[in-house]
Structures are given as C-alpha cells and as structure tokens.
Coordinates of C-alpha atoms and ligand atoms in Angstrom, one line a residue:
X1 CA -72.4 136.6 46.3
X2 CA -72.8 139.2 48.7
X3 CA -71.3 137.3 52.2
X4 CA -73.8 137.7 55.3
X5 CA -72.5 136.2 58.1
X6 CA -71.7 136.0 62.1
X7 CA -68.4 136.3 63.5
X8 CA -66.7 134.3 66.4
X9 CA -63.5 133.5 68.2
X10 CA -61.9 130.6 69.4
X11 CA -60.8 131.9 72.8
X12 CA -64.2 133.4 73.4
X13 CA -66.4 130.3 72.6
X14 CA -64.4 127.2 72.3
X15 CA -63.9 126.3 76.3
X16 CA -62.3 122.5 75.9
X17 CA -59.1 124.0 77.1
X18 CA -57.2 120.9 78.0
X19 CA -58.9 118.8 75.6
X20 CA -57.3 116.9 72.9
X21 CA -54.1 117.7 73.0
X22 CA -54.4 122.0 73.0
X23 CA -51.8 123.6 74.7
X24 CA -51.9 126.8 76.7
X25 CA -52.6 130.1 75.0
X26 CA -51.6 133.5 76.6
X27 CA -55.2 133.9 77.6
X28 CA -55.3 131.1 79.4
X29 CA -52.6 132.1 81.1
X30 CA -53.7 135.7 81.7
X31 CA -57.0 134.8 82.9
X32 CA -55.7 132.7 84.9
X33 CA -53.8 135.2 86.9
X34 CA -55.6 136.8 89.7
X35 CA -56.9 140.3 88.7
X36 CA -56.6 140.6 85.1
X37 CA -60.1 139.9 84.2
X38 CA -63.5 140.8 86.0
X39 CA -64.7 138.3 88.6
X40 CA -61.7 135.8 87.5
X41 CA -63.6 135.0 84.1
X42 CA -61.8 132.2 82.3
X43 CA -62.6 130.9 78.8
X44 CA -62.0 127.3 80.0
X45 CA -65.2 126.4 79.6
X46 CA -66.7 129.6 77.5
X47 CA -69.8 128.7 75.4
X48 CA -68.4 125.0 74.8
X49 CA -68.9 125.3 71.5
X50 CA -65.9 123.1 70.9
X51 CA -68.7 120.3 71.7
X52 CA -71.6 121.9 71.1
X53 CA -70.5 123.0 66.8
X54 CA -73.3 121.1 65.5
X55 CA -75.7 122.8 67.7
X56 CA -74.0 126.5 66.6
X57 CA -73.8 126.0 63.2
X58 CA -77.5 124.8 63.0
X59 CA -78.7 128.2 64.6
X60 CA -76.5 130.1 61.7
X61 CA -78.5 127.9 59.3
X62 CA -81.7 128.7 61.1
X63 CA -80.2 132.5 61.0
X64 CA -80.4 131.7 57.0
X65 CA -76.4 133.5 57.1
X66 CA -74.6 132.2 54.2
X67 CA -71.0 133.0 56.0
X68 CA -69.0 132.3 59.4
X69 CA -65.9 134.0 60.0
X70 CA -64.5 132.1 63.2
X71 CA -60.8 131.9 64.4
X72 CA -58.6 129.1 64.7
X73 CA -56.9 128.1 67.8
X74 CA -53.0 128.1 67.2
X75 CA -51.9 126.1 70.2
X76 CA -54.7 123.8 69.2
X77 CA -52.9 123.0 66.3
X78 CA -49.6 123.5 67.2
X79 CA -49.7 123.3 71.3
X80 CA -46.6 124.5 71.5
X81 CA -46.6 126.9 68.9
X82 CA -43.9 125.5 66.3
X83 CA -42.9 122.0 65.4
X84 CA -45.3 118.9 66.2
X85 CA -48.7 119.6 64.7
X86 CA -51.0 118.1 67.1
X87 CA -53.8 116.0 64.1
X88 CA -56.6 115.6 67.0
X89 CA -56.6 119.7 67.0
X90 CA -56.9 120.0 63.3
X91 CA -59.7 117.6 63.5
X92 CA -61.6 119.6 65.5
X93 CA -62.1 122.4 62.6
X94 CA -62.0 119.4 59.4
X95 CA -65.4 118.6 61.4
X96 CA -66.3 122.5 61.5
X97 CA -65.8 123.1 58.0
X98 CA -67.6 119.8 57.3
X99 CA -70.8 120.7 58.6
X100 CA -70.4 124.2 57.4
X101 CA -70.1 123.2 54.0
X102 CA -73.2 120.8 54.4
X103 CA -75.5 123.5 55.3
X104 CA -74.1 125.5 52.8
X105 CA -72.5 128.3 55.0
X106 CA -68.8 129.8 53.7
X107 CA -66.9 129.1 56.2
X108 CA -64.3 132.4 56.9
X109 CA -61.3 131.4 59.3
X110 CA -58.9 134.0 61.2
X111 CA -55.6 132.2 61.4
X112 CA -55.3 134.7 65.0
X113 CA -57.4 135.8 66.8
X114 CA -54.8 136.9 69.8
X115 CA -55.2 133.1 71.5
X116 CA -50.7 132.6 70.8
X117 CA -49.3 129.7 72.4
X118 CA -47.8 130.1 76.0
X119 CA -44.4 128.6 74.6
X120 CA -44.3 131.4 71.8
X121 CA -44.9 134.3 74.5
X122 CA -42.0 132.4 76.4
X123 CA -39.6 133.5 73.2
X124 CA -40.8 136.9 73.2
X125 CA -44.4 136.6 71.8
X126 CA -44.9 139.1 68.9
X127 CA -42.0 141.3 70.2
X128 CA -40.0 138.6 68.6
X129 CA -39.6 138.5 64.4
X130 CA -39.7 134.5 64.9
X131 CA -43.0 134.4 65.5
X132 CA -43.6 136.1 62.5
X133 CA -42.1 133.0 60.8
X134 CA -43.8 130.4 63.3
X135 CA -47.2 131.9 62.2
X136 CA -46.2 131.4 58.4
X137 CA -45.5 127.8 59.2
X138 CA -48.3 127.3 61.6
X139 CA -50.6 128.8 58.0
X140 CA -49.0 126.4 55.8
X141 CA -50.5 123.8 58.4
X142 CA -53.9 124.5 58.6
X143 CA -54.3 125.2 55.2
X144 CA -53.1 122.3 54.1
X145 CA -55.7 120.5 55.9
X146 CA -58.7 122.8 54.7
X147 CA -57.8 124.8 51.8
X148 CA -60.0 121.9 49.7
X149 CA -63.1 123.2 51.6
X150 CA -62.0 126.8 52.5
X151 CA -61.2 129.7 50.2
X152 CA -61.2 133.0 52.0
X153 CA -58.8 133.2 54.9
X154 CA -58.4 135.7 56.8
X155 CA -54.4 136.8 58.6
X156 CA -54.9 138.5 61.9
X157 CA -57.4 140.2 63.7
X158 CA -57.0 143.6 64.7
X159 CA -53.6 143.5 65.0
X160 CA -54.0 147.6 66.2
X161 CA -55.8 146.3 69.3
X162 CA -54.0 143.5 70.2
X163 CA -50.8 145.3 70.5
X164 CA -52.7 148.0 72.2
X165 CA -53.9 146.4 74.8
X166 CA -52.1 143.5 75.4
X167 CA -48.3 145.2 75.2
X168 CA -49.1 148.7 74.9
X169 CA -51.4 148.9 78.3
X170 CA -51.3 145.4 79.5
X171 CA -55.0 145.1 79.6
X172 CA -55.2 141.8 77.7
X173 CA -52.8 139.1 77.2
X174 CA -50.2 139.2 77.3
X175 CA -50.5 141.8 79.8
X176 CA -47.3 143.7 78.9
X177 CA -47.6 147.1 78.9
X178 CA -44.9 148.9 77.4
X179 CA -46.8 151.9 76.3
X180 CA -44.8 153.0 72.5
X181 CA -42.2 150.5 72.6
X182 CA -44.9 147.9 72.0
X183 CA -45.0 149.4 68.3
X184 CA -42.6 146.4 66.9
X185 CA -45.3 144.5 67.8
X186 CA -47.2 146.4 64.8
X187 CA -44.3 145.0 62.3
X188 CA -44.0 141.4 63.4
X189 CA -47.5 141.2 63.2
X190 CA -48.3 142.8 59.7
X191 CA -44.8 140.7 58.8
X192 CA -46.6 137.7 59.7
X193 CA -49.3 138.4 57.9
X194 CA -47.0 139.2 54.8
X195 CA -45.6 135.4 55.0
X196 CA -48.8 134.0 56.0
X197 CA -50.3 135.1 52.8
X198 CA -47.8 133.7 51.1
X199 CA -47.6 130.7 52.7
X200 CA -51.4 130.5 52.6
X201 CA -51.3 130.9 48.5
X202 CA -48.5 128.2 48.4
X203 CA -51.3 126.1 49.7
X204 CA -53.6 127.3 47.6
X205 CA -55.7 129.7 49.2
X206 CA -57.9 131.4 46.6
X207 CA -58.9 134.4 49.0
X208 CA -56.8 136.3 51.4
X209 CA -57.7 139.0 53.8
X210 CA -56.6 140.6 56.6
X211 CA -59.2 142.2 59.5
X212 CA -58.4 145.9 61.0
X213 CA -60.2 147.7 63.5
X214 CA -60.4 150.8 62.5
X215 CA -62.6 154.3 63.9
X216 CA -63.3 157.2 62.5
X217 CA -60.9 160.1 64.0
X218 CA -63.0 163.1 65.1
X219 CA -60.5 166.0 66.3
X220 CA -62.1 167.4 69.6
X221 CA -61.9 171.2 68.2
X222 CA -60.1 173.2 65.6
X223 CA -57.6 174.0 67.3
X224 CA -54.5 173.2 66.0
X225 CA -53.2 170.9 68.8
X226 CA -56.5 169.0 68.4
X227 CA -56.0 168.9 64.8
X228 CA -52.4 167.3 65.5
X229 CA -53.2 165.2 67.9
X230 CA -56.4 163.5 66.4
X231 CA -54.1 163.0 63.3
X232 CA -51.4 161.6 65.4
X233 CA -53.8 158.9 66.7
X234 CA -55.5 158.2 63.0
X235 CA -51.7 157.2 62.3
X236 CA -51.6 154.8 65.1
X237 CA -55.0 153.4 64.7
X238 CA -55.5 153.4 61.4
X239 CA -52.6 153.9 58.8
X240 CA -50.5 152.0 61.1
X241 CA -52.0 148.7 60.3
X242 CA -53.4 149.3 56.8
X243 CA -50.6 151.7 54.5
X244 CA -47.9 149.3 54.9
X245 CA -50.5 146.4 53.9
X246 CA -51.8 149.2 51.0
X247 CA -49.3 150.9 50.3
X248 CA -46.0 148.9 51.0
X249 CA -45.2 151.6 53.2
X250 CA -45.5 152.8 56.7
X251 CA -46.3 156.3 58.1
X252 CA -44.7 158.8 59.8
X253 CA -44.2 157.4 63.1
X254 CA -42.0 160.0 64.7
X255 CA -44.2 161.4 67.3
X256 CA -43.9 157.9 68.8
X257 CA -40.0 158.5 69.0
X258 CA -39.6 154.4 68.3
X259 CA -37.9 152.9 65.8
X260 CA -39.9 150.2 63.7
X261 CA -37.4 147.2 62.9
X262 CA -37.8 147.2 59.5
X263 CA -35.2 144.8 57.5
X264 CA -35.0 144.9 53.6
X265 CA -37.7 143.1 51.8
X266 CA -40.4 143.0 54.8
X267 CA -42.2 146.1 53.1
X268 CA -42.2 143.9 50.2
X269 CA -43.7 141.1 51.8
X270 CA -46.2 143.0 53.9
X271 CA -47.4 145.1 50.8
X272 CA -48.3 142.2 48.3
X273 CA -51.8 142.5 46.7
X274 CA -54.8 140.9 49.0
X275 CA -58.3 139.9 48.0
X276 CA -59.9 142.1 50.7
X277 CA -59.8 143.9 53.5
X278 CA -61.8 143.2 56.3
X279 CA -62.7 146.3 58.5
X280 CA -64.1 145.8 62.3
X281 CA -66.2 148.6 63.3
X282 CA -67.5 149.7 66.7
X283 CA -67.7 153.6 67.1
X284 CA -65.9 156.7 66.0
X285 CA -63.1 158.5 68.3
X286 CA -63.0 162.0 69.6
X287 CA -59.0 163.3 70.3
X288 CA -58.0 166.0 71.8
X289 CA -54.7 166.6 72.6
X290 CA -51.9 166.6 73.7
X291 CA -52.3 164.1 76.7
X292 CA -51.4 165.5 80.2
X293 CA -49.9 161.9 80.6
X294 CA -47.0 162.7 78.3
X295 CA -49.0 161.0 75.1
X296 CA -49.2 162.6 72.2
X297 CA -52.8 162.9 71.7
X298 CA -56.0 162.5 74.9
X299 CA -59.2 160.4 74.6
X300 CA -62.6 162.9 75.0
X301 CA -66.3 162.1 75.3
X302 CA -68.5 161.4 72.8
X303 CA -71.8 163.0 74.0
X304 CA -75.1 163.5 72.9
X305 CA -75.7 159.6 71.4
X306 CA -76.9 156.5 72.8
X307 CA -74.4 154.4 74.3
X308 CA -74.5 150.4 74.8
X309 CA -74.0 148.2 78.0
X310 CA -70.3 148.8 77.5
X311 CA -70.4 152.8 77.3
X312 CA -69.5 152.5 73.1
X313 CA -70.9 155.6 71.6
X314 CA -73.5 154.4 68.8
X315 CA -73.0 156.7 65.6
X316 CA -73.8 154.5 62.8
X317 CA -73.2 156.7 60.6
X318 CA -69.1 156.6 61.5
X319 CA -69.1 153.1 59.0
X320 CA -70.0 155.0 56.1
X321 CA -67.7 157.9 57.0
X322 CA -64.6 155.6 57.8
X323 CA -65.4 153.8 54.2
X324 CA -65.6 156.8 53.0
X325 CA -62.4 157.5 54.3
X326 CA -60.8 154.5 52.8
X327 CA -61.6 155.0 50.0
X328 CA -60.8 158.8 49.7
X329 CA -57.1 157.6 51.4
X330 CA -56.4 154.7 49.3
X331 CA -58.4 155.0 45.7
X332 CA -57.5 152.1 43.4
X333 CA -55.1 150.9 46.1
X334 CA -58.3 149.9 48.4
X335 CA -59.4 145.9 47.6
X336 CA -63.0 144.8 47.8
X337 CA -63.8 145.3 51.6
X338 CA -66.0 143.1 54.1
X339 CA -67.1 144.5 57.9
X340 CA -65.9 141.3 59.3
X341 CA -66.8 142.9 63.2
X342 CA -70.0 145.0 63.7
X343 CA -71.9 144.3 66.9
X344 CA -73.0 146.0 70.3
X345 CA -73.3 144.8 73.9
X346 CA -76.7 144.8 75.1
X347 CA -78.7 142.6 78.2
X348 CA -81.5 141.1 78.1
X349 CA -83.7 138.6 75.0
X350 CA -85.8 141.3 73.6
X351 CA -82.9 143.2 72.5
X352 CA -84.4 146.2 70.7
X353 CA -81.2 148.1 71.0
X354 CA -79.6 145.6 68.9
X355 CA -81.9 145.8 66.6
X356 CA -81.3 149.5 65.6
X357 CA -78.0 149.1 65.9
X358 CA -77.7 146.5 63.2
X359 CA -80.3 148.1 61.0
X360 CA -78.8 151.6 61.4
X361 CA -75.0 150.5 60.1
X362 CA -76.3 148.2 58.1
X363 CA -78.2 151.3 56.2
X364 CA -75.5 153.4 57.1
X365 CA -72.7 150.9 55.0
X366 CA -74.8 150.6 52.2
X367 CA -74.4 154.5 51.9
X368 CA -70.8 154.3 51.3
X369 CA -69.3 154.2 48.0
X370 CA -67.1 151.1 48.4
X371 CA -66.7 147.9 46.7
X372 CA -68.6 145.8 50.0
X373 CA -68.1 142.1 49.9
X374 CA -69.3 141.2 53.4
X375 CA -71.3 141.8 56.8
X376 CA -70.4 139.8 59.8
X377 CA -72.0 140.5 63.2
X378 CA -70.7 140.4 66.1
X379 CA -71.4 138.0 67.3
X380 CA -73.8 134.6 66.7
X381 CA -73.1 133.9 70.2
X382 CA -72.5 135.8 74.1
X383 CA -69.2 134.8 74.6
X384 CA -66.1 135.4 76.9
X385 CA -65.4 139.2 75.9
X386 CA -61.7 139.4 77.0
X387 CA -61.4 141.9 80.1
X388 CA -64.6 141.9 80.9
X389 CA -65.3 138.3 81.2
X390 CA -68.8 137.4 80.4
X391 CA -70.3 141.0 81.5
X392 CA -70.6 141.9 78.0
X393 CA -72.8 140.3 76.0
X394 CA -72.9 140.6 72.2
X395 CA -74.4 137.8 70.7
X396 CA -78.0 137.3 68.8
X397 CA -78.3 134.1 70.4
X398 CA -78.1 134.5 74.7
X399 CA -76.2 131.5 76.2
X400 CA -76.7 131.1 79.7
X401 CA -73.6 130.0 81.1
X402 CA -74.6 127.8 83.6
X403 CA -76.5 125.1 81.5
X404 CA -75.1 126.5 78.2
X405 CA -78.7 126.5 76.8
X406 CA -78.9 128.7 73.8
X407 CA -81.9 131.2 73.1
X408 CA -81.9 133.6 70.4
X409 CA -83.2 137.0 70.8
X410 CA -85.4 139.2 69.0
X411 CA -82.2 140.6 66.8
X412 CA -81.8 136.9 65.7
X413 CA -84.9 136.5 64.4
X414 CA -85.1 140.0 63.3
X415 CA -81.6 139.4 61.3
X416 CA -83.5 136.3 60.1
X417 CA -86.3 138.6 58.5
X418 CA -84.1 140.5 57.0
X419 CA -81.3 137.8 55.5
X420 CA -84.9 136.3 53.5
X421 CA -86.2 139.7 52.5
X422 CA -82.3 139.7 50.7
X423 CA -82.6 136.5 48.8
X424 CA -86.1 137.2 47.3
X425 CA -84.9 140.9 46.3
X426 CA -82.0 139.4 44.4
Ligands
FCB1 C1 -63.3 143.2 68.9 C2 -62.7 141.8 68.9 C3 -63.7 140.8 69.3 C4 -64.7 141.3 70.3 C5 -65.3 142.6 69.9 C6 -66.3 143.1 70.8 O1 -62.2 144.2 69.1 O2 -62.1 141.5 67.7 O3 -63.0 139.6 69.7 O4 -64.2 141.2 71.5 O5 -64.2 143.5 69.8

C-alpha cells in the first residue's frame, strides 16, 4: 500500500509543555531566550494538539490519508533524557496510536525530531557520543510501549539540518554555532541512529527508516571553482548523512579540515540494511564558490521561479532530479524511499499556491524511476516553524492561534479530491 499521509512534529504542535510530567527540551529553552526566535514565539502552547489529538486525527480521516508520520517527544518520555521513564508521557502517544489505528491511519513516528532534553544538552548534547547511546535506550522505551500497534519507525529527522543550524550557525537550538567543528555532531547522530535501529528491532520493529533532507546541487557556472564548490556542499548536504547509512562509509570530508570521531565498529552499526529511506524535500540549491567568508563553497539565487511566503524557490521538478540522483548514486544500495517532508509556506484559506505546489511534485515524483513507498505533506497543521515562530504557515488545515479553531483550506480539500480519485483508480 502506497502510504499517503501528513507529517508533524512534536515541538511544533504539541504545546502542553509542563504537563504531565515532560521535562524541558532545548527548544524550550532556546525559545525561551530573548532573541532567538521572531517576536519571542514559544511552542508552549503551539497548536495544543497535545489535547486537542482526537480533533487532529479526525481531520486526517476527513483528509481520507491513510498515514501520519508525527515525532515523539523525548523529554516527554524521558524528562531528563536517560534513566526514569516518565509512564504519563508514554500515555500520551498509546492514546495517539490508539485512535490512529481506529480510523485506520498508519501511524509513522520520528523518534527525534530535534526536541533533546535540556539535561542531555547539559552533557554536551549531540557533541557528546553518550547521547548516541541515551537515544538507543530512550528507542528501546518507546518501542516497547507501541511496537504492537506501530511498525514503521522512523530514527532522526534531518539530521543535516539540525547540526546545521542548531551547532553549525546557532540559528536553532541549541543555538551553538561552531561553524565545521559541529560536523561530530553528523556521527553521533547517524551513530544513534545505528543503535536505535538496533535497539528498535530488538523490540521488534518491522520497519525502520531514517528521514534526510536532501536538495538537489545546482553548480552556479562551469567554471571549475563552481564545479568544486557545488560538489563540496552535495558532500555536506547530502552524502554526509546518507553514504555512511548506504554505503557504510563516509565521504571525503577534507575540505572541512575536521576530523570525524570515528571508533571501530560505528561504520558497522551506522551501515546496517534499513527498510527505507525517507527523503524531505523543499527546493534545489545553487553553489557558487568559494565563499568570501572563508567557506568552502557560497549560496546564490535561484531566479526566474516562483517563490513561497518564506522566499523557497519552487522547482518541482528538483524531486524527480534528486531521486534521480539517488538512485544513479546508490543503485541496488538505495532501499524503497518515502518523501516523508514536502510542503510550502503560504497565507491565507484559499491557498491556490499550495495547490500547485503539491500537484506539481506530486507529478513531478511520480516521474522518477525509484522504488516510492510514501508522500507526507508538510504539514496537516500551521504550526510553530522553528525560527520563524508562527510566521510561516505550512499546513492544509489554518489554526488560528488565538482560539486554536481549525479550518482547512482549499489544498485540504483539494488533497482530499485527489487521495479518493487514488483508491477508485487502484
Ligand atoms: C523541515 C523540518 C520541519 C519543518 C519544515 C518546513 O526542515 O523537518 O520540521 O520545519 O522544514
């Protein structure tokens, strides 16, 4: 069965901060601090969908999806991150699955979705190899609670962006921005993600998956030093995060000058087969390069296409190159692959925009030749969208954040159309 879905995260939707026993997150923390996000957004209260569920997950079922990838809140679970499991937190997703399952929607968890526990980040965060460990053992947890129920998991999310931005630049949490020496947060993340799977399978996890971001690389010329840099930055964006998990092996990382702490075995555990790889796409990038910034490669325009509310270039044609691409890069080595991210930010209920956005890369993915599993848009609801606070608004379904009334917009109901045009065709 072909998954069509909506994706979510915790941070962005659950709000209930203090409730039941969830400790604090490193977003809680950063959006708490004066400055880091626009107009002092918070997620304490985001789209309360930690007590509104039963509303959400009726609106997918209206939505006729037949999948919901949503994330997991680790210091929900754990509120400190490692030792007491805190049962009131599990709870919270036994009754998510539960009413998931009763409407007949797969439900698709992300074990992190960047929401670590405060205590964690105290030890070092994901600059430390223990909380590679922590996460295998926080895994073990959850799945023991729902692996009857669930049967696709999914590891991380976009491991590339949260090291990017929240210790590369220090743009999200945990707003450390060690430009290259972030890059062993790359291994203790994919390391994780190694002895999560494991961990996840011990439990009995049928399906595991993890979720990349990942862009096309347009070089901004022929030059040669265009040429080197867009391929320096396909490294770091793309084969970063998905030849080790591939492949069992890493790139060449030297143009970053920084050693990745590799210890014997880790490849090993990084590398072992998956079910699927989930993909998030957005837009292509165009490198030029080098940077006059001392990087090793420069960020240029992408002109002559439509942009959305957030100034992302919309080529929908960039999915079916970048499968393509994956497929051409990896062969037999590529698993079955699901777009567990595709989405745009738009204003406003009669969101035409969206609606050619979705249609185009949906056409557009269907054009690739790829074994495709899955289609998750981002996102069934407007939500807290990191930096930006609640500026950006991605959802088919417009909450209004002061009374938290839900309306869906023309793309819900035009997704609708299209999910029941599916089932009669097949
Ligand atoms: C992705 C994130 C997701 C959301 C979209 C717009 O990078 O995974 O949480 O913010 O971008």
């Amino acid at each position: 069965m072909f998954l069509w879905g909506t994706a979510t995260a915790s941070y962005q939707i659950e709000g209930a901060v203090n409730e039941d026993g969830r400790g604090p997150s490193v977003w809680d923390t950063f959006s708490h601090t004066p400055g880091k996000v626009r107009d002092g957004h918070t997620g304490d209260v985001a789209c309360d969908h930690y007590h509104r569920y039963a509303e959400d997950v009726a609106l997918m079922a209206g939505l006729g999806v037949n999948a919901y990838r949503f994330s997991i809140a680790w210091p929900r679970v754990m509120p400190t991150g490692a030792g007491p499991v805190n049962q009131a937190g599990l709870d919270f997703y036994d009754r998510l699955v539960d009413a998931l399952c009763e409407r007949g929607i797969t439900p698709v968890p992300t074990l992190f979705h960047w929401d670590l526990p405060q205590a964690l980040e105290d030890e070092g965060g994901w600059l430390s190899r223990d909380t590679s460990r922590r996460f295998a053992d926080y895994a073990a947890v959850v799945a023991e609670r729902l692996t009857d129920r669930v049967r696709m998991w999914i590891t991380l999310n976009e491991p590339f962006v949260h090291m990017v931005e929240g210790y590369g630049l220090g743009i999200h949490a945990p707003g450390r921005a060690l430009m290259f020496d972030a890059l062993p947060v790359a291994h203790h993340q994919l390391l994780g993600h190694g002895l999560a799977t494991q961990a996840l399978r011990a439990a009995g996890a049928e399906q595991v998956l993890i979720t990349n971001n990942c862009t096309p690389v347009w070089s901004a010329s022929d030059s040669p030093e265009d040429l080197a840099a867009a391929e320096t930055y396909d490294i770091l964006h793309n084969r970063l995060f998905n030849d080790p998990v591939l492949t069992g092996a890493y790139p060449d990382l030297t143009a970053f000058g920084v050693e990745i702490p590799v210890r014997p075995g880790d490849l090993e555990t990084i590398g072992q087969p998956l079910d699927g790889l989930g993909i998030n796409y957005y837009n292509p990038t165009r490198i030029g390069g080098p940077g006059g910034d001392g990087l090793p490669f420069r960020f240029e325009e992408i002109s002559g296409v439509p942009t959305t509310a957030f100034g992302w270039p919309v080529v929908p044609d960039g999915l079916r190159e970048l499968l393509d691409s994956l497929k051409a890069r990896y062969g037999e080595a590529l698993p079955p692959v699901y777009i567990t991210e595709n989405g745009c930010s738009y204003d406003g209920l009669d969101d035409q925009e969206r609606i050619a956005y979705l249609d185009g890369h949906i056409t557009a993915m269907r054009r690739a030749d790829v074994d495709l599993r899955g289609y998750f848009v981002w996102s069934l609801l407007d939500n807290f969208e990191w930096a930006e606070g609640y500026h950006q608004r991605f959802g088919l379904v417009h909450v209004d954040f002061e009374t938290q009334e839900r309306t869906p917009k023309a793309s819900y109901h035009w997704l609708r159309k299209f999910l029941e045009a599916q089932s009669t065709d097949t």
